[in-house]
mmCIF file of C-alpha atoms in Angstrom:
data_model
loop_
_atom_site.group_PDB
_atom_site.id
_atom_site.type_symbol
_atom_site.label_atom_id
_atom_site.label_comp_id
_atom_site.label_asym_id
_atom_site.label_seq_id
_atom_site.Cartn_x
_atom_site.Cartn_y
_atom_site.Cartn_z
ATOM 1 C CA UNK A 26 32.390 -17.610 57.796
ATOM 2 C CA UNK A 27 34.332 -17.188 60.716
ATOM 3 C CA UNK A 28 34.767 -13.647 60.239
ATOM 4 C CA UNK A 29 31.118 -12.922 59.699
ATOM 5 C CA UNK A 30 30.591 -14.944 63.396
ATOM 6 C CA UNK A 31 33.261 -12.414 64.680
ATOM 7 C CA UNK A 32 31.722 -9.609 63.411
ATOM 8 C CA UNK A 33 27.981 -10.404 64.844
ATOM 9 C CA UNK A 34 29.896 -11.079 68.514
ATOM 10 C CA UNK A 35 31.357 -8.143 68.035
ATOM 11 C CA UNK A 36 27.862 -5.810 67.072
ATOM 12 C CA UNK A 37 26.279 -8.065 70.026
ATOM 13 C CA UNK A 38 28.558 -6.681 72.681
ATOM 14 C CA UNK A 39 28.090 -3.222 71.525
ATOM 15 C CA UNK A 40 24.790 -3.402 71.578
ATOM 16 C CA UNK A 41 24.972 -4.776 74.814
ATOM 17 C CA UNK A 42 27.463 -2.273 76.226
ATOM 18 C CA UNK A 43 25.114 0.892 74.983
ATOM 19 C CA UNK A 44 21.988 -1.248 76.570
ATOM 20 C CA UNK A 45 24.344 -1.133 79.809
ATOM 21 C CA UNK A 46 24.764 2.332 79.907
ATOM 22 C CA UNK A 47 21.255 3.489 78.618
ATOM 23 C CA UNK A 48 20.396 1.591 81.883
ATOM 24 C CA UNK A 49 22.783 3.583 84.089
ATOM 25 C CA UNK A 50 21.337 7.104 82.259
ATOM 26 C CA UNK A 51 17.775 5.326 83.521
ATOM 27 C CA UNK A 52 18.333 4.969 86.990
ATOM 28 C CA UNK A 53 19.593 8.113 87.268
ATOM 29 C CA UNK A 54 17.003 10.480 85.869
ATOM 30 C CA UNK A 55 13.916 8.049 86.329
ATOM 31 C CA UNK A 56 13.048 10.384 89.150
ATOM 32 C CA UNK A 57 12.562 13.545 87.257
ATOM 33 C CA UNK A 58 10.783 12.370 84.298
ATOM 34 C CA UNK A 59 8.631 10.178 86.496
ATOM 35 C CA UNK A 60 7.539 13.021 88.977
ATOM 36 C CA UNK A 61 7.200 15.277 85.780
ATOM 37 C CA UNK A 62 4.205 12.311 84.529
ATOM 38 C CA UNK A 63 2.863 11.822 88.312
ATOM 39 C CA UNK A 64 3.592 15.175 90.175
ATOM 40 C CA UNK A 65 5.316 13.871 93.092
ATOM 41 C CA UNK A 66 4.947 15.724 96.273
ATOM 42 C CA UNK A 67 6.827 14.081 98.681
ATOM 43 C CA UNK A 68 9.908 12.162 98.777
ATOM 44 C CA UNK A 69 8.569 8.755 99.778
ATOM 45 C CA UNK A 70 6.348 9.291 96.507
ATOM 46 C CA UNK A 71 9.238 10.067 94.399
ATOM 47 C CA UNK A 72 11.153 6.808 95.623
ATOM 48 C CA UNK A 73 8.033 4.599 94.627
ATOM 49 C CA UNK A 74 7.279 5.946 91.423
ATOM 50 C CA UNK A 75 10.748 6.141 90.166
ATOM 51 C CA UNK A 76 11.214 2.405 91.342
ATOM 52 C CA UNK A 77 9.399 1.330 88.400
ATOM 53 C CA UNK A 78 11.774 2.313 85.879
ATOM 54 C CA UNK A 79 15.011 1.711 87.562
ATOM 55 C CA UNK A 80 13.565 -2.116 88.372
ATOM 56 C CA UNK A 81 13.479 -2.289 84.892
ATOM 57 C CA UNK A 82 17.004 -0.980 84.355
ATOM 58 C CA UNK A 83 18.457 -3.210 86.826
ATOM 59 C CA UNK A 84 16.864 -6.182 85.663
ATOM 60 C CA UNK A 85 17.897 -5.580 81.992
ATOM 61 C CA UNK A 86 21.536 -4.270 83.015
ATOM 62 C CA UNK A 87 22.194 -7.523 84.854
ATOM 63 C CA UNK A 88 20.698 -9.715 82.144
ATOM 64 C CA UNK A 89 23.230 -8.203 79.339
ATOM 65 C CA UNK A 90 26.313 -8.631 81.677
ATOM 66 C CA UNK A 91 25.161 -12.207 82.367
ATOM 67 C CA UNK A 92 24.839 -12.925 78.674
ATOM 68 C CA UNK A 93 27.901 -11.220 77.791
ATOM 69 C CA UNK A 94 29.448 -13.765 80.547
ATOM 70 C CA UNK A 95 28.116 -16.861 80.060
ATOM 71 C CA UNK A 96 28.728 -16.889 76.138
ATOM 72 C CA UNK A 97 32.312 -17.625 77.225
ATOM 73 C CA UNK A 98 31.192 -20.552 79.536
ATOM 74 C CA UNK A 99 27.979 -22.323 79.799
ATOM 75 C CA UNK A 100 26.396 -21.666 76.300
ATOM 76 C CA UNK A 101 29.466 -23.559 74.582
ATOM 77 C CA UNK A 102 29.219 -26.612 77.150
ATOM 78 C CA UNK A 103 25.088 -26.646 76.365
ATOM 79 C CA UNK A 104 26.050 -26.092 72.427
ATOM 80 C CA UNK A 105 28.278 -29.407 72.474
ATOM 81 C CA UNK A 106 26.043 -31.456 74.350
ATOM 82 C CA UNK A 107 22.994 -30.911 72.402
ATOM 83 C CA UNK A 108 25.822 -31.922 69.181
ATOM 84 C CA UNK A 109 26.694 -35.069 71.144
ATOM 85 C CA UNK A 110 22.651 -35.897 71.283
ATOM 86 C CA UNK A 111 22.242 -35.161 68.049
ATOM 87 C CA UNK A 112 24.936 -37.832 66.884
ATOM 88 C CA UNK A 113 23.192 -40.457 68.506
ATOM 89 C CA UNK A 114 19.506 -39.330 67.417
ATOM 90 C CA UNK A 115 19.615 -36.741 64.742
ATOM 91 C CA UNK A 116 16.180 -34.544 64.877
ATOM 92 C CA UNK A 117 13.236 -35.610 62.603
ATOM 93 C CA UNK A 118 11.812 -32.694 60.116
ATOM 94 C CA UNK A 119 8.487 -32.989 62.135
ATOM 95 C CA UNK A 120 10.538 -31.941 64.824
ATOM 96 C CA UNK A 121 12.440 -28.998 63.217
ATOM 97 C CA UNK A 122 9.074 -27.912 61.933
ATOM 98 C CA UNK A 123 7.315 -28.051 64.904
ATOM 99 C CA UNK A 124 10.475 -26.390 66.687
ATOM 100 C CA UNK A 125 10.247 -23.063 63.945
ATOM 101 C CA UNK A 126 6.634 -22.988 64.227
ATOM 102 C CA UNK A 127 6.587 -22.547 67.926
ATOM 103 C CA UNK A 128 9.332 -19.964 68.036
ATOM 104 C CA UNK A 129 7.490 -18.095 65.160
ATOM 105 C CA UNK A 130 4.122 -18.031 66.962
ATOM 106 C CA UNK A 131 5.558 -17.010 70.587
ATOM 107 C CA UNK A 132 7.746 -14.271 68.955
ATOM 108 C CA UNK A 133 4.697 -13.007 67.134
ATOM 109 C CA UNK A 134 2.472 -12.868 70.309
ATOM 110 C CA UNK A 135 4.911 -10.998 72.088
ATOM 111 C CA UNK A 136 5.463 -8.693 69.523
ATOM 112 C CA UNK A 137 1.797 -8.401 69.151
ATOM 113 C CA UNK A 138 0.947 -7.592 73.122
ATOM 114 C CA UNK A 139 4.505 -5.468 73.250
ATOM 115 C CA UNK A 140 5.340 -3.326 70.526
ATOM 116 C CA UNK A 141 1.981 -1.621 69.239
ATOM 117 C CA UNK A 142 0.508 -0.439 73.378
ATOM 118 C CA UNK A 143 4.118 0.770 73.851
ATOM 119 C CA UNK A 144 4.443 2.834 70.595
ATOM 120 C CA UNK A 145 0.626 4.090 71.214
ATOM 121 C CA UNK A 146 2.093 4.926 75.174
ATOM 122 C CA UNK A 147 4.816 6.897 73.385
ATOM 123 C CA UNK A 148 2.448 8.606 71.331
ATOM 124 C CA UNK A 149 0.138 9.689 73.850
ATOM 125 C CA UNK A 150 3.070 11.315 76.373
ATOM 126 C CA UNK A 151 4.512 12.963 73.117
ATOM 127 C CA UNK A 152 0.660 14.295 72.397
ATOM 128 C CA UNK A 153 0.211 15.518 76.543
ATOM 129 C CA UNK A 154 3.436 17.206 77.253
ATOM 130 C CA UNK A 155 5.241 17.826 73.959
ATOM 131 C CA UNK A 156 8.924 16.891 75.476
ATOM 132 C CA UNK A 157 11.222 15.359 73.234
ATOM 133 C CA UNK A 158 13.332 14.476 76.384
ATOM 134 C CA UNK A 159 10.488 12.317 78.220
ATOM 135 C CA UNK A 160 9.595 10.391 75.227
ATOM 136 C CA UNK A 161 13.336 9.582 74.433
ATOM 137 C CA UNK A 162 13.188 8.365 78.277
ATOM 138 C CA UNK A 163 10.553 6.234 77.553
ATOM 139 C CA UNK A 164 11.505 5.099 74.287
ATOM 140 C CA UNK A 165 14.726 3.943 75.906
ATOM 141 C CA UNK A 166 12.903 2.190 78.970
ATOM 142 C CA UNK A 167 10.648 0.413 76.228
ATOM 143 C CA UNK A 168 13.747 -1.008 74.339
ATOM 144 C CA UNK A 169 15.152 -2.332 77.886
ATOM 145 C CA UNK A 170 11.996 -4.210 77.979
ATOM 146 C CA UNK A 171 12.117 -5.563 74.432
ATOM 147 C CA UNK A 172 15.523 -6.922 75.349
ATOM 148 C CA UNK A 173 14.450 -8.869 78.221
ATOM 149 C CA UNK A 174 11.506 -9.701 76.252
ATOM 150 C CA UNK A 175 14.034 -11.316 73.368
ATOM 151 C CA UNK A 176 16.362 -12.998 76.265
ATOM 152 C CA UNK A 177 12.982 -14.735 77.575
ATOM 153 C CA UNK A 178 12.122 -15.946 74.284
ATOM 154 C CA UNK A 179 15.627 -17.680 73.654
ATOM 155 C CA UNK A 180 15.370 -19.525 76.601
ATOM 156 C CA UNK A 181 11.446 -20.770 76.049
ATOM 157 C CA UNK A 182 13.104 -21.557 72.613
ATOM 158 C CA UNK A 183 15.979 -23.967 73.830
ATOM 159 C CA UNK A 184 13.205 -25.146 76.678
ATOM 160 C CA UNK A 185 11.180 -26.372 74.356
ATOM 161 C CA UNK A 186 13.943 -27.855 72.392
ATOM 162 C CA UNK A 187 14.625 -29.894 75.492
ATOM 163 C CA UNK A 188 11.018 -30.690 75.845
ATOM 164 C CA UNK A 189 11.268 -32.209 72.080
ATOM 165 C CA UNK A 190 14.161 -34.342 73.099
ATOM 166 C CA UNK A 191 12.792 -35.727 76.335
ATOM 167 C CA UNK A 192 9.489 -36.250 74.365
ATOM 168 C CA UNK A 193 11.363 -38.402 71.730
ATOM 169 C CA UNK A 194 13.229 -40.439 74.598
ATOM 170 C CA UNK A 195 9.978 -41.060 76.299
ATOM 171 C CA UNK A 196 8.309 -42.057 73.106
ATOM 172 C CA UNK A 197 11.107 -44.798 72.581
ATOM 173 C CA UNK A 198 11.078 -45.606 76.200
ATOM 174 C CA UNK A 199 7.172 -46.005 75.723
ATOM 175 C CA UNK A 200 7.882 -48.729 72.933
ATOM 176 C CA UNK A 201 10.441 -50.360 74.711
ATOM 177 C CA UNK A 202 7.973 -50.857 77.538
ATOM 178 C CA UNK A 203 5.312 -52.103 74.842
ATOM 179 C CA UNK A 204 7.532 -55.003 73.669
ATOM 180 C CA UNK A 205 8.763 -56.110 77.276
ATOM 181 C CA UNK A 206 5.518 -56.538 78.211
ATOM 182 C CA UNK A 207 4.488 -58.524 74.962
ATOM 183 C CA UNK A 208 7.719 -60.491 75.724
ATOM 184 C CA UNK A 209 6.649 -61.143 78.976
ATOM 185 C CA UNK A 210 3.093 -62.322 78.332
ATOM 186 C CA UNK A 211 4.292 -64.502 75.102
ATOM 187 C CA UNK A 212 7.516 -65.703 76.168
ATOM 188 C CA UNK A 213 10.209 -66.843 73.744
ATOM 189 C CA UNK A 214 10.006 -70.756 74.721
ATOM 190 C CA UNK A 215 5.684 -70.605 74.259
ATOM 191 C CA UNK A 216 6.849 -69.329 70.764
ATOM 192 C CA UNK A 217 10.039 -70.774 69.111
ATOM 193 C CA UNK A 218 11.473 -68.756 65.754
ATOM 194 C CA UNK A 219 9.812 -65.401 66.078
ATOM 195 C CA UNK A 220 10.670 -62.959 68.573
ATOM 196 C CA UNK A 221 9.328 -59.374 69.058
ATOM 197 C CA UNK A 222 11.525 -57.051 71.479
ATOM 198 C CA UNK A 223 13.497 -54.967 69.551
ATOM 199 C CA UNK A 224 13.918 -56.945 66.485
ATOM 200 C CA UNK A 225 12.164 -60.055 64.818
ATOM 201 C CA UNK A 226 14.311 -63.018 64.177
ATOM 202 C CA UNK A 227 13.219 -66.466 62.496
ATOM 203 C CA UNK A 228 15.164 -69.556 61.276
ATOM 204 C CA UNK A 229 18.123 -69.711 63.960
ATOM 205 C CA UNK A 230 18.450 -71.863 67.141
ATOM 206 C CA UNK A 231 16.244 -70.434 70.395
ATOM 207 C CA UNK A 232 19.201 -69.725 72.413
ATOM 208 C CA UNK A 233 21.018 -67.902 69.843
ATOM 209 C CA UNK A 234 18.050 -65.731 68.932
ATOM 210 C CA UNK A 235 17.258 -65.529 72.620
ATOM 211 C CA UNK A 236 21.045 -63.884 73.191
ATOM 212 C CA UNK A 237 20.149 -61.542 70.074
ATOM 213 C CA UNK A 238 17.255 -60.293 71.640
ATOM 214 C CA UNK A 239 19.035 -59.631 74.989
ATOM 215 C CA UNK A 240 21.924 -58.026 73.335
ATOM 216 C CA UNK A 241 19.554 -55.530 71.010
ATOM 217 C CA UNK A 242 16.992 -54.632 74.414
ATOM 218 C CA UNK A 243 20.888 -53.981 76.342
ATOM 219 C CA UNK A 244 21.913 -51.794 73.310
ATOM 220 C CA UNK A 245 18.390 -50.055 72.976
ATOM 221 C CA UNK A 246 18.069 -49.355 76.840
ATOM 222 C CA UNK A 247 22.341 -47.999 76.412
ATOM 223 C CA UNK A 248 21.257 -45.495 73.725
ATOM 224 C CA UNK A 249 18.818 -44.355 75.867
ATOM 225 C CA UNK A 250 20.823 -43.612 78.582
ATOM 226 C CA UNK A 251 23.380 -41.715 76.760
ATOM 227 C CA UNK A 252 20.653 -39.972 74.939
ATOM 228 C CA UNK A 253 19.187 -38.895 78.140
ATOM 229 C CA UNK A 254 22.255 -38.000 79.925
ATOM 230 C CA UNK A 255 23.262 -35.497 77.328
ATOM 231 C CA UNK A 256 19.752 -34.172 77.640
ATOM 232 C CA UNK A 257 20.173 -33.488 80.471
ATOM 233 C CA UNK A 258 23.667 -32.563 80.898
ATOM 234 C CA UNK A 259 22.001 -29.696 78.842
ATOM 235 C CA UNK A 260 19.362 -28.895 80.616
ATOM 236 C CA UNK A 261 21.806 -27.866 83.685
ATOM 237 C CA UNK A 262 23.921 -26.272 81.513
ATOM 238 C CA UNK A 263 20.636 -24.087 80.118
ATOM 239 C CA UNK A 264 19.692 -23.420 83.968
ATOM 240 C CA UNK A 265 23.434 -22.429 84.589
ATOM 241 C CA UNK A 266 23.191 -19.977 81.728
ATOM 242 C CA UNK A 267 19.660 -18.580 81.935
ATOM 243 C CA UNK A 268 18.624 -18.652 85.688
ATOM 244 C CA UNK A 269 19.402 -15.050 86.477
ATOM 245 C CA UNK A 270 17.584 -13.909 83.723
ATOM 246 C CA UNK A 271 14.866 -15.678 83.943
ATOM 247 C CA UNK A 272 14.827 -15.315 87.673
ATOM 248 C CA UNK A 273 14.850 -11.600 87.260
ATOM 249 C CA UNK A 274 12.502 -11.346 84.595
ATOM 250 C CA UNK A 275 9.641 -13.116 86.661
ATOM 251 C CA UNK A 276 10.558 -10.670 89.538
ATOM 252 C CA UNK A 277 10.005 -7.533 87.555
ATOM 253 C CA UNK A 278 7.056 -8.722 85.665
ATOM 254 C CA UNK A 279 5.921 -9.150 89.052
ATOM 255 C CA UNK A 280 6.676 -5.839 90.316
ATOM 256 C CA UNK A 281 5.586 -4.079 86.391
ATOM 257 C CA UNK A 282 1.869 -5.632 87.374
ATOM 258 C CA UNK A 283 2.004 -4.296 90.814
ATOM 259 C CA UNK A 284 3.310 -0.697 89.676
ATOM 260 C CA UNK A 285 0.698 -0.392 87.085
ATOM 261 C CA UNK A 286 -2.138 -1.046 89.387
ATOM 262 C CA UNK A 287 -0.611 1.478 91.898
ATOM 263 C CA UNK A 288 -0.116 3.746 89.012
ATOM 264 C CA UNK A 289 -3.739 3.745 87.958
ATOM 265 C CA UNK A 290 -4.905 4.209 90.959
ATOM 266 C CA UNK A 291 -2.836 7.229 92.152
ATOM 267 C CA UNK A 292 -2.408 9.096 89.006
ATOM 268 C CA UNK A 293 -4.096 12.727 88.446
ATOM 269 C CA UNK A 294 -5.546 12.440 84.743
ATOM 270 C CA UNK A 295 -7.910 9.724 83.722
ATOM 271 C CA UNK A 296 -7.868 9.099 79.917
ATOM 272 C CA UNK A 297 -9.530 6.124 78.188
ATOM 273 C CA UNK A 298 -6.607 5.423 76.493
ATOM 274 C CA UNK A 299 -4.300 4.996 79.705
ATOM 275 C CA UNK A 300 -6.637 2.534 81.539
ATOM 276 C CA UNK A 301 -6.834 0.615 77.739
ATOM 277 C CA UNK A 302 -2.836 0.270 77.987
ATOM 278 C CA UNK A 303 -3.069 -0.466 81.307
ATOM 279 C CA UNK A 304 -5.111 -3.412 80.793
ATOM 280 C CA UNK A 305 -2.942 -4.681 77.652
ATOM 281 C CA UNK A 306 0.050 -4.315 79.873
ATOM 282 C CA UNK A 307 -1.179 -6.767 82.579
ATOM 283 C CA UNK A 308 -1.929 -8.691 79.900
ATOM 284 C CA UNK A 309 1.940 -8.725 78.094
ATOM 285 C CA UNK A 310 3.345 -8.990 81.713
ATOM 286 C CA UNK A 311 0.687 -12.416 82.593
ATOM 287 C CA UNK A 312 1.493 -13.753 79.399
ATOM 288 C CA UNK A 313 5.144 -13.566 79.845
ATOM 289 C CA UNK A 314 5.257 -14.782 82.943
ATOM 290 C CA UNK A 315 2.899 -17.807 82.020
ATOM 291 C CA UNK A 316 5.054 -17.979 79.271
ATOM 292 C CA UNK A 317 8.135 -19.055 81.020
ATOM 293 C CA UNK A 318 6.836 -21.175 83.849
ATOM 294 C CA UNK A 319 4.675 -23.366 81.982
ATOM 295 C CA UNK A 320 7.484 -23.661 79.076
ATOM 296 C CA UNK A 321 9.623 -24.933 82.362
ATOM 297 C CA UNK A 322 6.829 -26.866 83.989
ATOM 298 C CA UNK A 323 6.220 -29.253 80.945
ATOM 299 C CA UNK A 324 9.673 -30.043 80.088
ATOM 300 C CA UNK A 325 10.816 -30.601 83.688
ATOM 301 C CA UNK A 326 7.587 -33.413 83.406
ATOM 302 C CA UNK A 327 8.590 -34.691 80.457
ATOM 303 C CA UNK A 328 12.266 -35.683 82.409
ATOM 304 C CA UNK A 329 10.334 -36.739 85.505
ATOM 305 C CA UNK A 330 8.579 -38.874 82.998
ATOM 306 C CA UNK A 331 11.541 -41.063 81.776
ATOM 307 C CA UNK A 332 12.074 -41.994 85.030
ATOM 308 C CA UNK A 333 8.343 -43.354 85.370
ATOM 309 C CA UNK A 334 8.711 -45.507 82.173
ATOM 310 C CA UNK A 335 12.609 -47.049 82.780
ATOM 311 C CA UNK A 336 11.027 -47.873 86.516
ATOM 312 C CA UNK A 337 8.136 -49.858 84.997
ATOM 313 C CA UNK A 338 10.578 -51.587 82.195
ATOM 314 C CA UNK A 339 12.563 -52.883 85.346
ATOM 315 C CA UNK A 340 9.630 -54.200 86.914
ATOM 316 C CA UNK A 341 9.376 -56.636 83.730
ATOM 317 C CA UNK A 342 11.143 -60.121 83.864
ATOM 318 C CA UNK A 343 14.591 -59.114 82.060
ATOM 319 C CA UNK A 344 17.522 -60.976 81.531
ATOM 320 C CA UNK A 345 20.464 -60.155 84.505
ATOM 321 C CA UNK A 346 22.407 -57.878 81.866
ATOM 322 C CA UNK A 347 19.447 -56.128 81.104
ATOM 323 C CA UNK A 348 18.564 -55.261 84.837
ATOM 324 C CA UNK A 349 21.954 -54.185 85.141
ATOM 325 C CA UNK A 350 21.990 -51.549 82.456
ATOM 326 C CA UNK A 351 18.678 -50.114 83.620
ATOM 327 C CA UNK A 352 19.924 -50.203 87.514
ATOM 328 C CA UNK A 353 22.503 -48.055 85.744
ATOM 329 C CA UNK A 354 20.233 -45.667 83.809
ATOM 330 C CA UNK A 355 18.086 -45.115 87.298
ATOM 331 C CA UNK A 356 21.150 -44.097 89.152
ATOM 332 C CA UNK A 357 22.253 -41.761 86.456
ATOM 333 C CA UNK A 358 18.604 -40.167 86.568
ATOM 334 C CA UNK A 359 18.874 -39.699 90.273
ATOM 335 C CA UNK A 360 22.071 -38.749 90.290
ATOM 336 C CA UNK A 361 20.885 -35.806 87.626
ATOM 337 C CA UNK A 362 17.538 -34.785 88.585
ATOM 338 C CA UNK A 363 15.876 -32.269 86.310
ATOM 339 C CA UNK A 364 14.924 -29.037 87.849
ATOM 340 C CA UNK A 365 15.040 -25.395 87.099
ATOM 341 C CA UNK A 366 16.098 -22.938 89.671
ATOM 342 C CA UNK A 367 16.594 -19.142 90.372
ATOM 343 C CA UNK A 368 20.039 -18.950 91.858
ATOM 344 C CA UNK A 369 19.099 -21.904 94.039
ATOM 345 C CA UNK A 370 16.699 -19.855 95.516
ATOM 346 C CA UNK A 371 13.469 -20.994 94.548
ATOM 347 C CA UNK A 372 12.468 -24.462 92.258
ATOM 348 C CA UNK A 373 10.063 -23.281 89.266
ATOM 349 C CA UNK A 374 7.068 -25.320 88.993
ATOM 350 C CA UNK A 375 3.329 -24.438 87.650
ATOM 351 C CA UNK A 376 2.326 -23.439 91.375
ATOM 352 C CA UNK A 377 4.600 -20.226 91.501
ATOM 353 C CA UNK A 378 1.746 -18.609 89.220
ATOM 354 C CA UNK A 379 -0.820 -18.582 92.512
ATOM 355 C CA UNK A 380 1.945 -17.803 94.899
ATOM 356 C CA UNK A 381 2.777 -14.843 92.907
ATOM 357 C CA UNK A 382 -1.146 -13.964 93.014
ATOM 358 C CA UNK A 383 -1.156 -14.228 96.318
ATOM 359 C CA UNK A 384 1.896 -12.333 96.727
ATOM 360 C CA UNK A 385 1.056 -9.574 94.301
ATOM 361 C CA UNK A 386 -2.481 -9.221 96.001
ATOM 362 C CA UNK A 387 -0.234 -8.676 99.631
ATOM 363 C CA UNK A 388 2.048 -6.448 98.295
ATOM 364 C CA UNK A 389 -0.591 -3.720 96.536
ATOM 365 C CA UNK A 390 -2.285 -3.708 99.807
ATOM 366 C CA UNK A 391 0.646 -2.266 101.647
ATOM 367 C CA UNK A 392 1.365 -0.141 98.817
ATOM 368 C CA UNK A 393 -1.815 1.598 98.646
ATOM 369 C CA UNK A 394 -1.132 1.969 102.373
ATOM 370 C CA UNK A 395 1.817 3.858 101.361
ATOM 371 C CA UNK A 396 -0.309 6.626 99.701
#
């Protein structure tokens, strides 16, 4: 098994190295092929047209180099924190099934949206120009796009796994909150011999049963605190591993949407197939952009919900030991706030979608003025 893992690692390094060299080739040759496709007349138009494949190549190259580096550092920390979490709370079979379904659906949607349109574009280019070198150039560019898309799917899958863990913690907190509400409404002194809270007791001395109840409540909160710490550390490690990749992905998706619209407005040939391809490309870029933004948003919302729930529990009438444990839990949450940032440049949330639309409209007008 060890040799097999080593072989897979070696193959991954070889593929990543080949992709990096292909990115260098695309950056060098992009003016030649893009101008042959669009008939560039000035140096300014050459720079603008060749910017599209160069942006894809640069993002793919940086993404691969970052993955190769992070495999030795943050990824190991992330996996260790996940293992520690599952020692406290093993994953349920239902969560595993939902995770597999989510990954299959996302991968299938990306394949359906990305693969056919790129294959059709290569077929149309070959039918129009009969140039093998041009087909090779665009094939390499689409392979680079697929590589970036795979990295995005890996991040989304990890992020959904964190979302499931936060939701599991919040579900347990909601149960704990309900039990503390019932305990406050029907205190033990009015209902001797029967105790809600984490466990039920009967047939014991009142004080002894009360101590058991308080001890179980403290242990439950401590367990939730440990689980939340491991998930929060995992989220931080995941952000350290992928923040450059998804930041570049969001940037390149926005750039590609701009240049696709720009290209169809300045191109000399108007084909029904090309217009159809344009719309599918825009759908692809929009889907990938929203997929990254929304999965991060819902994961962050689940992390923030934990703080709200534990604060509600703290506002109930509880014993001193439980109050101290809850205060430690709150301090832990405040010291490890969950947020996903692109190299600390900006924090990602659902407002980024509207900001991207506004920015895209502005820059599209500027690009059209260049023409």
